[in-house]
Coordinates of C-alpha atoms in Angstrom, one line a residue:
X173 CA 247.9 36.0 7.6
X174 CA 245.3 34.5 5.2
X175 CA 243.8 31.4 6.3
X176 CA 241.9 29.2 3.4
X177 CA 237.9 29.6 4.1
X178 CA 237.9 29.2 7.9
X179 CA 234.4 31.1 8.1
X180 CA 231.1 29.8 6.4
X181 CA 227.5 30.3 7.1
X182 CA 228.2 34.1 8.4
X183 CA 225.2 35.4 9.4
X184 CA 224.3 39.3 11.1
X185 CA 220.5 39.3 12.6
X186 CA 219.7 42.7 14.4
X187 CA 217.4 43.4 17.7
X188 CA 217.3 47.1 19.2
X189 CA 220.5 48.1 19.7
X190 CA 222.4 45.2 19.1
X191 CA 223.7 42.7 16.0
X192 CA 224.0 39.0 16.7
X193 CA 226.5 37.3 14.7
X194 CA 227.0 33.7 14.1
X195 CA 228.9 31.4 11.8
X196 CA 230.5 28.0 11.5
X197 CA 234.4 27.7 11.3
X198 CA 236.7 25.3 9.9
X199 CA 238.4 22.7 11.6
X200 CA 241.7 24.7 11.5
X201 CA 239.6 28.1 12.7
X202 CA 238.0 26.2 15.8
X203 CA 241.6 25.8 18.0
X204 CA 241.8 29.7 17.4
X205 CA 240.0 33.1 18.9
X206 CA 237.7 34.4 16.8
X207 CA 236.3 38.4 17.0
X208 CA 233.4 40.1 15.7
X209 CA 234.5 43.3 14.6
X210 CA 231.7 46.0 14.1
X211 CA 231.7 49.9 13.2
X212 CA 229.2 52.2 11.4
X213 CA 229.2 52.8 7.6
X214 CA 231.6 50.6 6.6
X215 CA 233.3 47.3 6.9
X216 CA 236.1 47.4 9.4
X217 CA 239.4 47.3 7.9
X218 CA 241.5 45.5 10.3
X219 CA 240.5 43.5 14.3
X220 CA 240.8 47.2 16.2
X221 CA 238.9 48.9 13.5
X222 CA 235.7 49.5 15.1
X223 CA 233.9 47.3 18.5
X224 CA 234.9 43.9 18.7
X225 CA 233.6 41.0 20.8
X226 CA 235.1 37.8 21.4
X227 CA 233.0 35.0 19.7
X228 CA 231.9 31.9 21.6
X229 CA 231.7 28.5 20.9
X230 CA 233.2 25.5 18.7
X231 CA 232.4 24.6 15.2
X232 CA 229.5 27.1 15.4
X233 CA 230.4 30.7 16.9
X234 CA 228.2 33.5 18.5
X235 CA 228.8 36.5 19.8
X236 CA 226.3 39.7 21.0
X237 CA 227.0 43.1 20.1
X238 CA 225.3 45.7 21.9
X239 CA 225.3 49.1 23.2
X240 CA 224.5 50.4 18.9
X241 CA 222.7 53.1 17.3
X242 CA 219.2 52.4 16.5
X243 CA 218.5 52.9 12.5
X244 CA 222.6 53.6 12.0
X245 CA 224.2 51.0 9.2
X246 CA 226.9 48.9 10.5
X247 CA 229.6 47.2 8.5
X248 CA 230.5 43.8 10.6
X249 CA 233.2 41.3 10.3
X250 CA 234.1 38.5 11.1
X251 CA 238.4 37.9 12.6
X252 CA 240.3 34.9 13.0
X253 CA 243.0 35.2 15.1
X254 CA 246.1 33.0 14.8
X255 CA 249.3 31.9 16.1
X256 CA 250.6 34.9 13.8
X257 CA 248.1 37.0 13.1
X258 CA 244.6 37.6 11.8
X259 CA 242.4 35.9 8.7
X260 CA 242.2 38.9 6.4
X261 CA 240.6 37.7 3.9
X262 CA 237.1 39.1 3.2
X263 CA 234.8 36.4 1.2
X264 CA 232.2 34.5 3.5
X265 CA 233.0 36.8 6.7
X266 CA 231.4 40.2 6.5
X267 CA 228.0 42.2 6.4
X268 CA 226.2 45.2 6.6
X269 CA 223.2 45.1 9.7
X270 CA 220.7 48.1 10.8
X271 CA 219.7 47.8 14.6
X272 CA 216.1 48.7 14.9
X273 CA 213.5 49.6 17.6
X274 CA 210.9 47.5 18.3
X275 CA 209.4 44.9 20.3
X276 CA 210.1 41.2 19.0
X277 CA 206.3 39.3 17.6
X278 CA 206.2 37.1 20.9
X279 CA 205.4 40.4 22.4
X280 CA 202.2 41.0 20.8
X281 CA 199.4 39.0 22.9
X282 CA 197.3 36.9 21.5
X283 CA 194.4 38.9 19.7
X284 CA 196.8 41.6 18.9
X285 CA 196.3 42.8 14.8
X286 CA 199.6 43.0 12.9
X287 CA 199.6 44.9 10.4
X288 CA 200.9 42.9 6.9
X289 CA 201.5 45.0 3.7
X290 CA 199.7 42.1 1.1
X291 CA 199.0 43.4 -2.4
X292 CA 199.7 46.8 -1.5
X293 CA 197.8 47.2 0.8
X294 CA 198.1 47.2 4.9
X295 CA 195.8 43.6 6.1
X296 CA 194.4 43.5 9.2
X297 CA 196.2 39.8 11.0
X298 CA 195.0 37.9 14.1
X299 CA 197.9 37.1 16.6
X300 CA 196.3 33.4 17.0
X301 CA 198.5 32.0 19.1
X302 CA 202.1 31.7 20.5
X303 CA 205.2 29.5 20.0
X304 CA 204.5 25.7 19.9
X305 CA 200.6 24.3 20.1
X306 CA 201.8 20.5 21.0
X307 CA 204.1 18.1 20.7
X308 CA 202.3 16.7 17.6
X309 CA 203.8 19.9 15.7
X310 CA 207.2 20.0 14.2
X311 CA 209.4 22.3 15.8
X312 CA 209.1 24.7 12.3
X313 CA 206.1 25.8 13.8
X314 CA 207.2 27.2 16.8
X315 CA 206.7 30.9 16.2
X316 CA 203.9 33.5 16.2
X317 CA 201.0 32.1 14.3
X318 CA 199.2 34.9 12.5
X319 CA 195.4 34.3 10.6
X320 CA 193.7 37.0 8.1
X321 CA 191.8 39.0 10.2
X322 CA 188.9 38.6 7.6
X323 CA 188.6 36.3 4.0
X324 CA 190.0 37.7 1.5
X325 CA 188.0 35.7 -1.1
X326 CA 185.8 33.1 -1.7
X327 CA 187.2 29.8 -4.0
X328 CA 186.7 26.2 -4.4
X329 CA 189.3 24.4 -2.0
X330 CA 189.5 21.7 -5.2
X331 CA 188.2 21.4 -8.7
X332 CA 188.2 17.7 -8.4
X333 CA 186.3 15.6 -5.8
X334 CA 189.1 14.9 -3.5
X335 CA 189.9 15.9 0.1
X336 CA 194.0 15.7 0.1
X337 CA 194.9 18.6 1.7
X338 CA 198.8 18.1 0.2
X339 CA 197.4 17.6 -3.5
X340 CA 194.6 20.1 -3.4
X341 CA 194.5 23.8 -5.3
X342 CA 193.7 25.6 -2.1
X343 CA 197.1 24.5 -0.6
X344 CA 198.8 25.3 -4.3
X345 CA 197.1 28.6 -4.5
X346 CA 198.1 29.9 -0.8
X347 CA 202.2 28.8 -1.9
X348 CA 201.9 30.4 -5.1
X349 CA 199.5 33.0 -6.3
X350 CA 198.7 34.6 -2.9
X351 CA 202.2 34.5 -1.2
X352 CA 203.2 36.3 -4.3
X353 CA 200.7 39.2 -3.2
X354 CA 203.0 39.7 0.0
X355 CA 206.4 42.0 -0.4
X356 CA 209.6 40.3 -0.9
X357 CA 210.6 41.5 2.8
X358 CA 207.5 39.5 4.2
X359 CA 207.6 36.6 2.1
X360 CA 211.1 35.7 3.4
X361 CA 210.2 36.7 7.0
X362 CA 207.2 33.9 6.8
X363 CA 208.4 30.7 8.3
X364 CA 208.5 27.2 6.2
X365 CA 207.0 25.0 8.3
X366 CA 205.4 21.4 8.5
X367 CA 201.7 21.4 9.8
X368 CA 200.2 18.6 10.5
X369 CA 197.5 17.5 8.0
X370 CA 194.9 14.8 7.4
X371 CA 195.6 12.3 4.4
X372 CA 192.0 11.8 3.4
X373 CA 190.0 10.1 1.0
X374 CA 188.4 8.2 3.6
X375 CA 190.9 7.7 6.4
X376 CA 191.9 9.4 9.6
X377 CA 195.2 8.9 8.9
X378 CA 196.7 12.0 10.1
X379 CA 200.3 13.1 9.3
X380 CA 202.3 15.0 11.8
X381 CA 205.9 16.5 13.1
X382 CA 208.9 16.1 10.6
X383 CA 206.2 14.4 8.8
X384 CA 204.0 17.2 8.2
X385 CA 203.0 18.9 5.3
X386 CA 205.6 21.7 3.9
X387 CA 204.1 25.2 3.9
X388 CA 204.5 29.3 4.1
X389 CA 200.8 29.7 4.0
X390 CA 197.9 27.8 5.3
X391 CA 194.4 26.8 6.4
X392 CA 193.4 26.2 9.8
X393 CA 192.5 22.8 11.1
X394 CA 189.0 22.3 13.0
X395 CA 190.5 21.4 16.1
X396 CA 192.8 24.5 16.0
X397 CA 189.9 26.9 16.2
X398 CA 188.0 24.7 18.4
X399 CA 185.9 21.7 17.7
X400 CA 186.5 18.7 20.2
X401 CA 186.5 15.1 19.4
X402 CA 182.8 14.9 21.3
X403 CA 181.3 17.5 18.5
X404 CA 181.5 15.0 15.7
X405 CA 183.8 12.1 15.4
X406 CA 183.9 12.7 11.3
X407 CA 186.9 15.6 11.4
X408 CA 190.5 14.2 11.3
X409 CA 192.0 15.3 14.6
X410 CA 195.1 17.4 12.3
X411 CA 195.9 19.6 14.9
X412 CA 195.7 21.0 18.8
X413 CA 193.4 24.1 20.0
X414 CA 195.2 27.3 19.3
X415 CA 195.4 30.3 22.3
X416 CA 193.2 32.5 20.2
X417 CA 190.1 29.9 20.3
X418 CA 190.4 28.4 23.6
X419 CA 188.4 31.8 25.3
X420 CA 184.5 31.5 25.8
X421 CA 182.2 29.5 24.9
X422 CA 179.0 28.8 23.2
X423 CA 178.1 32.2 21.2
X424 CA 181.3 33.8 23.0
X425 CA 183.6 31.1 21.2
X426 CA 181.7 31.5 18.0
X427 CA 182.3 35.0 18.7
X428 CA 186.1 34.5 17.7
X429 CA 185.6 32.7 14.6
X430 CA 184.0 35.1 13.0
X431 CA 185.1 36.6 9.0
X432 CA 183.7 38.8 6.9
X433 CA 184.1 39.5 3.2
X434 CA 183.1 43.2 1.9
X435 CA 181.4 43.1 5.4
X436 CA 179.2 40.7 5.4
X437 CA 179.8 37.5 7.5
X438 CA 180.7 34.4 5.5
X439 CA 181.3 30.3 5.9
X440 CA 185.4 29.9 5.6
X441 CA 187.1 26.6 4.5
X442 CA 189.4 24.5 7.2
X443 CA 192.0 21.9 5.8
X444 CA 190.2 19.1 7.8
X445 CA 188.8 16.2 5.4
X446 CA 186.2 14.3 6.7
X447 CA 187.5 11.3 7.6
X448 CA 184.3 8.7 5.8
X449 CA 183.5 10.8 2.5
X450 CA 186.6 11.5 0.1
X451 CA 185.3 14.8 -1.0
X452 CA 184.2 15.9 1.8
X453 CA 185.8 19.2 4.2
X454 CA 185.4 20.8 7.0
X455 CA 184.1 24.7 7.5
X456 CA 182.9 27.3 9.5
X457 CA 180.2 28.6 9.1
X458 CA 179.1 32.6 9.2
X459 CA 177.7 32.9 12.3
X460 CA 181.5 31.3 13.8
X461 CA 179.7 28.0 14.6
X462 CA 180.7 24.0 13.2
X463 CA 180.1 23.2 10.0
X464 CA 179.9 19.9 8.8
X465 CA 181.7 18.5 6.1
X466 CA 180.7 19.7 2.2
X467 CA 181.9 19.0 -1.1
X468 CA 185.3 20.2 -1.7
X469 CA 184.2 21.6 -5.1
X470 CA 182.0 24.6 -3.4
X471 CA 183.2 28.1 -2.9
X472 CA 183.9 29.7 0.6
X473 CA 186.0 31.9 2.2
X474 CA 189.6 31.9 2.4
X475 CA 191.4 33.0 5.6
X476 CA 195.2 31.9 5.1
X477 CA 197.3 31.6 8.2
X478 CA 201.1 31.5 8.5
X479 CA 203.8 31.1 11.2
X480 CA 206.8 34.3 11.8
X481 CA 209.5 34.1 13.7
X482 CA 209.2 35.2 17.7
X483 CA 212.0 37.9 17.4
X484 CA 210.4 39.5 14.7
X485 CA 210.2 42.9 15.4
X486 CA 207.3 45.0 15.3
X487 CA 206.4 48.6 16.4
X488 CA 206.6 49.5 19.8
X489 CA 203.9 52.0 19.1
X490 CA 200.3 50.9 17.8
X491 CA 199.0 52.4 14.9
X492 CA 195.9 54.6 15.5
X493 CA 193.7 51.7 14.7
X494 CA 195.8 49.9 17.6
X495 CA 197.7 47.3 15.3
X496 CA 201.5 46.9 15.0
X497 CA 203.3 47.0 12.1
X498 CA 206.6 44.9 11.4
X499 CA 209.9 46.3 11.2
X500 CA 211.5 45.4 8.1

């Protein structure tokens, strides 16, 4: 028996061992069973041809398959069963998913280096923090937040003297030019997220959850790496202290903001504006500590940061330099 499109948004994701499957079904395909039919090198042909687990749920299904082969291809597929028989049909309802080892990215702690193939060449990034800073995030950002270990150049953050964060070059050049320098596998495996993210020319107006700004790749805000409303009451409060920059203090904190370029220390930009000059941001400087706000038309360091998904999976073993590369 054919039905007419029951399955859409069929989807295979793979942790060790195992395949998780989800889809949605049509109205018809809810008030049935539906399996999820798995074997190795091939798509099963038919509901016994291979493991099969009943799927759970109502207008969106789920169902778990475990007990695989690490690093073995299997062919899944999804089974309606009715009244008369099974959906045979094949668009929308199959796919081919490896299982691999690993450990998922919310098991790296905090400080941890992953290592990030970006323009050929394996980059050193900071596991900054984990999951979901505060409540004034959007729930995109809920992940494993991961900053460049050191700058990888030094730019203007605009060529024009204004401090919009959403309009500036910096923000363009991170979305465009330099995601481009990452590897097809990691540029999808980056989450889209909204930061939150000061309006400036002038104001404090700060924009935040759903109303954030739309971003793979990023710069930090002050208060994520550690300056406090007491410090100086000119940076847009655009975001909450991240795990990473909440150890030490004094020279220990500094300590942790720390970048280098060609190994030399070096000032970095932020995305705070201050909040009484409209061309002026926020930066820190080379020895980790504040910096005040300076034109937005100087060069400094860029660090970019971005947000992957906690059940990404990465090496169970370190690299000799003690990083952990993903699994892709």
């Amino acid at each position: 028996l054919t039905l007419s499109e029951p399955v859409t948004d069929f989807v295979a994701t793979t942790s060790p061992e195992t395949i998780n499957v989800q889809c949605s079904l049509s109205e018809d395909a809810q008030r049935k069973r539906v399996w999820a039919v798995c074997k190795s090198g091939g798509i099963p042909a038919h509901p016994y041809d291979g493991v099969r687990v009943l799927m759970a749920g109502g207008a969106a299904v789920a169902a778990t398959i475990s007990g695989l082969i690490n690093d073995t291809e299997y062919g899944v597929r999804v089974f309606v069963e009715g009244a008369y028989g099974y959906q045979t049909a094949l668009e929308g309802a199959t796919a081919m998913a490896t299982p691999r080892a690993g450990q998922p990215a919310s098991a790296l702690p905090v400080g941890a280096i992953a290592k990030i193939v970006e323009g050929g060449t394996p980059t050193d990034y900071l596991v900054v923090h984990q999951g979901l800073p505060s409540d004034m995030y959007d729930t995109s950002c809920n992940g494993t937040w991961l900053l460049r270990k050191d700058a990888y150049e030094v730019r203007q953050w605009h060529g024009s003297k204004d401090n919009r964060y959403a309009s500036s070059d910096i923000h363009s050049y991170l979305n465009g030019a330099f995601l481009a320098r990452f590897e097809s596998s990691i540029q999808s495996a980056i989450k889209q997220v909204k930061i939150p993210y000061g309006a400036g020319r002038s104001t404090a107006t700060v924009y935040s959850g759903t109303y954030g700004l739309s971003a793979k790749l990023f710069l930090l805000a002050g208060y994520e790496v550690g300056f406090a409303k007491s410090d100086n009451k000119r940076i847009v409060d655009d975001g909450t202290l991240l795990n990473y920059f909440s150890s030490g203090t004094g020279s220990g904190a500094n300590k942790r903001r720390l970048a280098h370029l060609n190994g030399t220390a070096i000032d970095w930009w932020l995305r705070s504006p201050q909040d009484n000059i409209s061309d002026y941001v926020w930066l820190v400087y080379a020895d980790g500590s504040y910096g005040t706000g300076v034109y937005v038309t100087l060069t400094y360091g860029v660090r970019p940061a971005c947000i992957i998904p906690s059940n990404m999976l990465f090496s169970l073993e370190p690299n000799p330099d003690g990083s952990y590369s993903p699994i892709l």
